[in-house]
PDB file of C-alpha atoms in Angstrom:
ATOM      1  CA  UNK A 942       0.000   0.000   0.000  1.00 79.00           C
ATOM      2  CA  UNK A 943       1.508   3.269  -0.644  1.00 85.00           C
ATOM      3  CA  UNK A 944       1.140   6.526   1.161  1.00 85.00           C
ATOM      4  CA  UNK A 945      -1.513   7.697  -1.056  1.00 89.00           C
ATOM      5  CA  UNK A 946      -3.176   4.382  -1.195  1.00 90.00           C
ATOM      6  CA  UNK A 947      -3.499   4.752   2.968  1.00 89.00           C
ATOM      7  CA  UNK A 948      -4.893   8.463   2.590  1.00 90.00           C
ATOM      8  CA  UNK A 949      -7.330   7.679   0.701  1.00 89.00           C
ATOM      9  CA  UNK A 950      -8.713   4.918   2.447  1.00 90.00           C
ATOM     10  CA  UNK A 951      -8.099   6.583   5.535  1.00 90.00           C
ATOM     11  CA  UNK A 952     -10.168   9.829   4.163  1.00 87.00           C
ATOM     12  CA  UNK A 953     -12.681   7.589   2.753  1.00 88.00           C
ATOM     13  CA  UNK A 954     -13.559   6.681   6.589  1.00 88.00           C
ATOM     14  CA  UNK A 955     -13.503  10.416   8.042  1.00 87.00           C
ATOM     15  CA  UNK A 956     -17.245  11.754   8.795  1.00 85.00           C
ATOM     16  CA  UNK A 957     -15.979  14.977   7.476  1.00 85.00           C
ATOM     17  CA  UNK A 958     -16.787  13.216   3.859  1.00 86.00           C
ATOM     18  CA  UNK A 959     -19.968  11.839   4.495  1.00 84.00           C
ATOM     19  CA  UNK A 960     -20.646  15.423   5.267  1.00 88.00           C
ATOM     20  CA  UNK A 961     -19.381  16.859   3.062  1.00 87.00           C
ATOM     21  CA  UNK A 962     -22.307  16.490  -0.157  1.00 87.00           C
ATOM     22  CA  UNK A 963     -25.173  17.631   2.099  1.00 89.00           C
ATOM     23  CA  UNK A 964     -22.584  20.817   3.191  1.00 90.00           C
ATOM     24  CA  UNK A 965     -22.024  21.250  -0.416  1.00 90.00           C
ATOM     25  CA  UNK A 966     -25.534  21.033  -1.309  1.00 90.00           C
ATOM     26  CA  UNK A 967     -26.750  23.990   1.584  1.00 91.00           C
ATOM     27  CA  UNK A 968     -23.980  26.362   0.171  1.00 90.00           C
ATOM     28  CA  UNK A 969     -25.315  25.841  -3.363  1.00 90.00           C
ATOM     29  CA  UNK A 970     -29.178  26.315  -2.179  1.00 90.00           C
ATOM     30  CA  UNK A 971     -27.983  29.124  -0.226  1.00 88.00           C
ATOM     31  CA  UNK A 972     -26.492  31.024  -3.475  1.00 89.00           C
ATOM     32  CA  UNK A 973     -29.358  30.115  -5.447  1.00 88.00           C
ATOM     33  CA  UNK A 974     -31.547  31.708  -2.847  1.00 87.00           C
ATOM     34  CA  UNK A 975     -29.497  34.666  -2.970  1.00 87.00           C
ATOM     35  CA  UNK A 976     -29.786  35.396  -6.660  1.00 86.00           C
ATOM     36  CA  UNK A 977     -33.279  34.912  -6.713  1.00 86.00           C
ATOM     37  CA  UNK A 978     -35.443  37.541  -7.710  1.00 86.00           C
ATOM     38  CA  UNK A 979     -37.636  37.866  -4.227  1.00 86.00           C
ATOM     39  CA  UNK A 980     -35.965  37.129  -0.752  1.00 86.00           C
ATOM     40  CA  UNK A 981     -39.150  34.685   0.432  1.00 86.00           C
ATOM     41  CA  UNK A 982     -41.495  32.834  -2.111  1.00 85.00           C
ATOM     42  CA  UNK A 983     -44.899  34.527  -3.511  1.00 88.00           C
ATOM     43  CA  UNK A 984     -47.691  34.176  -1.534  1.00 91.00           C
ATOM     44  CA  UNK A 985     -51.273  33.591  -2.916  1.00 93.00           C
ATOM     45  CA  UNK A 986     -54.540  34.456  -0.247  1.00 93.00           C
ATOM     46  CA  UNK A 987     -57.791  33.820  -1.462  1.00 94.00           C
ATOM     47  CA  UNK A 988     -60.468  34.203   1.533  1.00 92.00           C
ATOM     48  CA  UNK A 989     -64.189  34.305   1.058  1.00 89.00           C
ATOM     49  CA  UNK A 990     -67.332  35.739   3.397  1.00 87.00           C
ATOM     50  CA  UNK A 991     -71.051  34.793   3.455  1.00 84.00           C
ATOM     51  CA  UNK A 992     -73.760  36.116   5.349  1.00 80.00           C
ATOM     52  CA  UNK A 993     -75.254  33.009   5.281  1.00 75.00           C
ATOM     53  CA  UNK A 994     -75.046  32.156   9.111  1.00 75.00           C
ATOM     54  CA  UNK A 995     -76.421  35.196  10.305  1.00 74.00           C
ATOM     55  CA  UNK A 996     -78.927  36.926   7.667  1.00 75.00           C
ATOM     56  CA  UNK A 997     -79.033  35.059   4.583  1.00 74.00           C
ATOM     57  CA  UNK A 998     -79.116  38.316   2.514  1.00 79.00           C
ATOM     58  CA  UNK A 999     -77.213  36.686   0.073  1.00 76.00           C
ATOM     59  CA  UNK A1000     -74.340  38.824   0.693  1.00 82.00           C
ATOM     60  CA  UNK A1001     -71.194  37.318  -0.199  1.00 85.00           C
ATOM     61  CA  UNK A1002     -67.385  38.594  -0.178  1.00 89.00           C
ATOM     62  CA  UNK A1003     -64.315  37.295  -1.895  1.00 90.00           C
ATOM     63  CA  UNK A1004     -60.964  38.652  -1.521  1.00 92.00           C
ATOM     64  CA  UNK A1005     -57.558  37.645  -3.394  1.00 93.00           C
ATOM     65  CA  UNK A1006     -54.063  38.618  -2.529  1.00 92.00           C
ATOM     66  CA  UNK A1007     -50.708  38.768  -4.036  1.00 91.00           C
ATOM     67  CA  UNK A1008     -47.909  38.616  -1.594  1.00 90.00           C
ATOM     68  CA  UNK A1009     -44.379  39.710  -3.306  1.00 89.00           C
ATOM     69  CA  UNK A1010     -41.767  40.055  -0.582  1.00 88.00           C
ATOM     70  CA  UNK A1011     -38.858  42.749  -1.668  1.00 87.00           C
ATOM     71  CA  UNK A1012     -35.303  42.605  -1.120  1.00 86.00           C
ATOM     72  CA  UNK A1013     -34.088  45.654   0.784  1.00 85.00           C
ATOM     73  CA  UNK A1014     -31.859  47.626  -1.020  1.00 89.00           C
ATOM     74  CA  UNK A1015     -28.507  46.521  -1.095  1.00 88.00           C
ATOM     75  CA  UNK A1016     -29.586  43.001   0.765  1.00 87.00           C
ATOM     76  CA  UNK A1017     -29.643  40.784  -2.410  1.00 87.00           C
ATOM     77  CA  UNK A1018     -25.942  41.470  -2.936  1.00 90.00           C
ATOM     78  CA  UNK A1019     -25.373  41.016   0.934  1.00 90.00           C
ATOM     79  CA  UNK A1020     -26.843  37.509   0.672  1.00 90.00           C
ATOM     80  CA  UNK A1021     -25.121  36.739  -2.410  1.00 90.00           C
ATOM     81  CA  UNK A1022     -22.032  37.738  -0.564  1.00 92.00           C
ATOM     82  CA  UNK A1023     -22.565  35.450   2.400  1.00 90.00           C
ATOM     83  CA  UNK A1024     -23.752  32.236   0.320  1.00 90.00           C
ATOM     84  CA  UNK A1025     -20.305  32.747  -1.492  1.00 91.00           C
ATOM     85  CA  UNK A1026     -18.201  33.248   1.672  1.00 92.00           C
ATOM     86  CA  UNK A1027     -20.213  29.660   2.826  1.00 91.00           C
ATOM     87  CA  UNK A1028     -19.494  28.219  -0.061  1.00 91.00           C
ATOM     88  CA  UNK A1029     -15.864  29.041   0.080  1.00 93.00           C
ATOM     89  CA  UNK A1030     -16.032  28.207   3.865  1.00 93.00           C
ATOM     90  CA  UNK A1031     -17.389  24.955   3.171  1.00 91.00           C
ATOM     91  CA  UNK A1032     -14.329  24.019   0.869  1.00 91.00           C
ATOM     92  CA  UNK A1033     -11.672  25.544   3.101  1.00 93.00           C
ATOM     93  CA  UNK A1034     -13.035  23.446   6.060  1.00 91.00           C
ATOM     94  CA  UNK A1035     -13.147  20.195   3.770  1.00 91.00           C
ATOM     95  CA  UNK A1036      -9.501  21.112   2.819  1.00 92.00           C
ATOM     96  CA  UNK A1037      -8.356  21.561   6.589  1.00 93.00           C
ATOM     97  CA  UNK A1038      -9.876  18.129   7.858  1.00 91.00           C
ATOM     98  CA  UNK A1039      -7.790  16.297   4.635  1.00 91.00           C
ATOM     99  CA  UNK A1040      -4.876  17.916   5.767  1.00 93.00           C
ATOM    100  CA  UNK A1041      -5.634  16.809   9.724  1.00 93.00           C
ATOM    101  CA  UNK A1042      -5.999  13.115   7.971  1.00 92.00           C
ATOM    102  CA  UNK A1043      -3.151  13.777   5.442  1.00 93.00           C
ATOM    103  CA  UNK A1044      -1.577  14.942   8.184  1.00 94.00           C
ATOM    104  CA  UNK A1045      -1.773  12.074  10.591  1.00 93.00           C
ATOM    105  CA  UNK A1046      -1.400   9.584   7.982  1.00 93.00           C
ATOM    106  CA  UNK A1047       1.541  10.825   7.077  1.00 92.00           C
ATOM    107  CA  UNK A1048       2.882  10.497  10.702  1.00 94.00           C
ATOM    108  CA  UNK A1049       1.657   6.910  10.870  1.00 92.00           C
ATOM    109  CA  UNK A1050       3.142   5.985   7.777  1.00 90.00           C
ATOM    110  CA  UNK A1051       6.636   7.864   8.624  1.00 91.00           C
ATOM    111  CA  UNK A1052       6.853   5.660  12.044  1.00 91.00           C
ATOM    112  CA  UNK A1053       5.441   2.709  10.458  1.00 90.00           C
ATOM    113  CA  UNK A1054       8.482   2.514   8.463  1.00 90.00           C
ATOM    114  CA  UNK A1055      10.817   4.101  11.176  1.00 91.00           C
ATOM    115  CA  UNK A1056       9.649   0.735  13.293  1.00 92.00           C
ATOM    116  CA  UNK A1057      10.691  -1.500  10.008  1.00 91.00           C
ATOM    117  CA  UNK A1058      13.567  -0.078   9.605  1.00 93.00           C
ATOM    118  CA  UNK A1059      14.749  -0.289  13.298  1.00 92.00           C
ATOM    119  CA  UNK A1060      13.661  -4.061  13.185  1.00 93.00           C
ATOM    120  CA  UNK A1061      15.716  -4.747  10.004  1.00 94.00           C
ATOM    121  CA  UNK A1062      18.781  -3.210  11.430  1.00 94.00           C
ATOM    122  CA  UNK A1063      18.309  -4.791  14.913  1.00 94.00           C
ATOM    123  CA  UNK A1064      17.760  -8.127  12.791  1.00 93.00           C
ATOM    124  CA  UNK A1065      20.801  -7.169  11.135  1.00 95.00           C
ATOM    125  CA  UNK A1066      22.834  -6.838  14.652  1.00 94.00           C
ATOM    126  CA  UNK A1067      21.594  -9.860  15.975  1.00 94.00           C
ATOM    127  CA  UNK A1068      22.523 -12.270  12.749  1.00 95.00           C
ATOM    128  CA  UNK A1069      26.009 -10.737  12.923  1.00 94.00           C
ATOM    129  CA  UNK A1070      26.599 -11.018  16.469  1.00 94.00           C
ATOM    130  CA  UNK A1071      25.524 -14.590  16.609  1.00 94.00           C
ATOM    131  CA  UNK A1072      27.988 -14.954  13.776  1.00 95.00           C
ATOM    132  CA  UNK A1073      30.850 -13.463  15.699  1.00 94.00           C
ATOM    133  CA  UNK A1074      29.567 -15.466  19.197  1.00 94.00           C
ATOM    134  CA  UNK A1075      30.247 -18.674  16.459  1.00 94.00           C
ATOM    135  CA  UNK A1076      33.290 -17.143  15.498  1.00 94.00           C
ATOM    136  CA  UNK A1077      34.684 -16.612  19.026  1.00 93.00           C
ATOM    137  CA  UNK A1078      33.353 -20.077  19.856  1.00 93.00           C
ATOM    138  CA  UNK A1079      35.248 -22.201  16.937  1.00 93.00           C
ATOM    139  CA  UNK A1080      38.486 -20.048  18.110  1.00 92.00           C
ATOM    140  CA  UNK A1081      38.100 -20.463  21.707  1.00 91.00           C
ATOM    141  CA  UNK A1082      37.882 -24.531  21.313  1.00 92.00           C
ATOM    142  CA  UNK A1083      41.048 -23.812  18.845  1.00 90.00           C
ATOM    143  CA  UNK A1084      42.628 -22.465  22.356  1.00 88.00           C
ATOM    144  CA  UNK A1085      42.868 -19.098  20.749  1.00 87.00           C
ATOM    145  CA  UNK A1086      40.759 -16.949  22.645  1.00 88.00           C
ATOM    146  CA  UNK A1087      39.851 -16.851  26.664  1.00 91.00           C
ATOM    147  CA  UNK A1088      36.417 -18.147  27.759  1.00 92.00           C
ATOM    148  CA  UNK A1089      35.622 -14.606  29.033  1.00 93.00           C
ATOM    149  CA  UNK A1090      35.715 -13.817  25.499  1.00 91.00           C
ATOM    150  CA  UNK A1091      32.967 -16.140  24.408  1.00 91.00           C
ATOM    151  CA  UNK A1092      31.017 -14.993  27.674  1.00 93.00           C
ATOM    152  CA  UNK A1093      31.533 -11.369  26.035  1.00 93.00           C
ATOM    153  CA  UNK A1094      30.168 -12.514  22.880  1.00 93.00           C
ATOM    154  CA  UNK A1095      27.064 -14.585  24.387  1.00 93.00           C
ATOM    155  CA  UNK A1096      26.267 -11.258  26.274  1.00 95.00           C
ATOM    156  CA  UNK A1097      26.298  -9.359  22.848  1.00 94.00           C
ATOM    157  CA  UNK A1098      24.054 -11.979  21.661  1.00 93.00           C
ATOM    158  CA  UNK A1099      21.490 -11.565  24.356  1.00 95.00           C
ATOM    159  CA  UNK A1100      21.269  -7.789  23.664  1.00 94.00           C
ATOM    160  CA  UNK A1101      20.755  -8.138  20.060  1.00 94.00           C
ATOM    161  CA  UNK A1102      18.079 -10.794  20.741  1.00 93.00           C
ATOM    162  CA  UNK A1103      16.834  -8.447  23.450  1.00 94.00           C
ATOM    163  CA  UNK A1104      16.294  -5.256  20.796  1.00 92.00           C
ATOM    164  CA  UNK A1105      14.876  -7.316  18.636  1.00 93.00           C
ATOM    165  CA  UNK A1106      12.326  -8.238  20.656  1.00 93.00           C
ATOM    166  CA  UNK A1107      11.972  -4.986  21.306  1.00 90.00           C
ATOM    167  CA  UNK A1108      11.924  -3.386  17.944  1.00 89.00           C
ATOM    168  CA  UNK A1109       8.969  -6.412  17.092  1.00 86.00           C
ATOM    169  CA  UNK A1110       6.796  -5.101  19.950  1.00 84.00           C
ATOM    170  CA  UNK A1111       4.066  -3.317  19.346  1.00 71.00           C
TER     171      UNK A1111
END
């Protein structure tokens, strides 16, 4: 998996991006509500009186009404203003949270491979002091070297083995 590779699944999984269509979506409605020609829909009132409760005159009344709200001046370019700043808010947050992830991904990836590359060299230290113990051993039975030497190269031995285990922990 590359680092890429582990953003993007790690972004895929952020609520931020689940989020982030509906947020998209308001900022969108909210600029198309701001270049619309009224700040509120039209409203349509159609009411009707009888007299037929009281007198039965055969009086009757109907009224209509046209309801056209107005923007105020200079208030259709203020909302057009503030859907835009959302809109641009909306991205600038969406860009901040994938640099938190890229961010922490990045960290995680960086000691991910940090922790492989400190087991590979403590690997490393271990296979070549367990040579150099076998070394010291085949020239200590050859009477060459003192047994405090092999003791010195056991002890090296159980050090490597020791940041190994180490460098394999969790």
């Amino acid at each position: 998996m590359t680092l890429s590779q582990a953003f993007e699944a790690a972004w895929a999984r952020q609520p931020e991006l689940a989020a982030l269509a509906a947020r998209r979506d308001a900022a969108r409605a909210q600029q198309q509500a701001a270049q619309s020609w009224t700040p509120e829909p039209l409203a349509v009132e159609v009411t009707g009186k009888t007299d037929r409760l009281n007198r039965n005159l055969g009086t009757r009344e109907y009224e209509a009404g046209l309801a056209i709200p107005l923007w105020l001046p200079g208030e259709r370019g203020r909302s057009q203003a503030l859907a835009q700043a959302e809109g641009r808010a909306v991205e600038s947050r969406t860009t901040a949270a994938q640099l938190r992830v890229a961010a922490a991904v990045r960290d995680a990836w960086w000691n991910w491979q940090r922790a492989r590359a400190d087991a590979a060299t403590a690997q490393g230290q271990l296979d070549n002091a367990q040579r150099i113990a076998a070394d010291v051993g085949k020239r200590l039975k050859a009477g060459d070297l003192a047994q405090a030497d092999q003791h010195q190269a056991d002890g090296a031995v159980a050090a490597a083995q020791a940041t190994v285990a180490q460098a394999q922990a969790p």
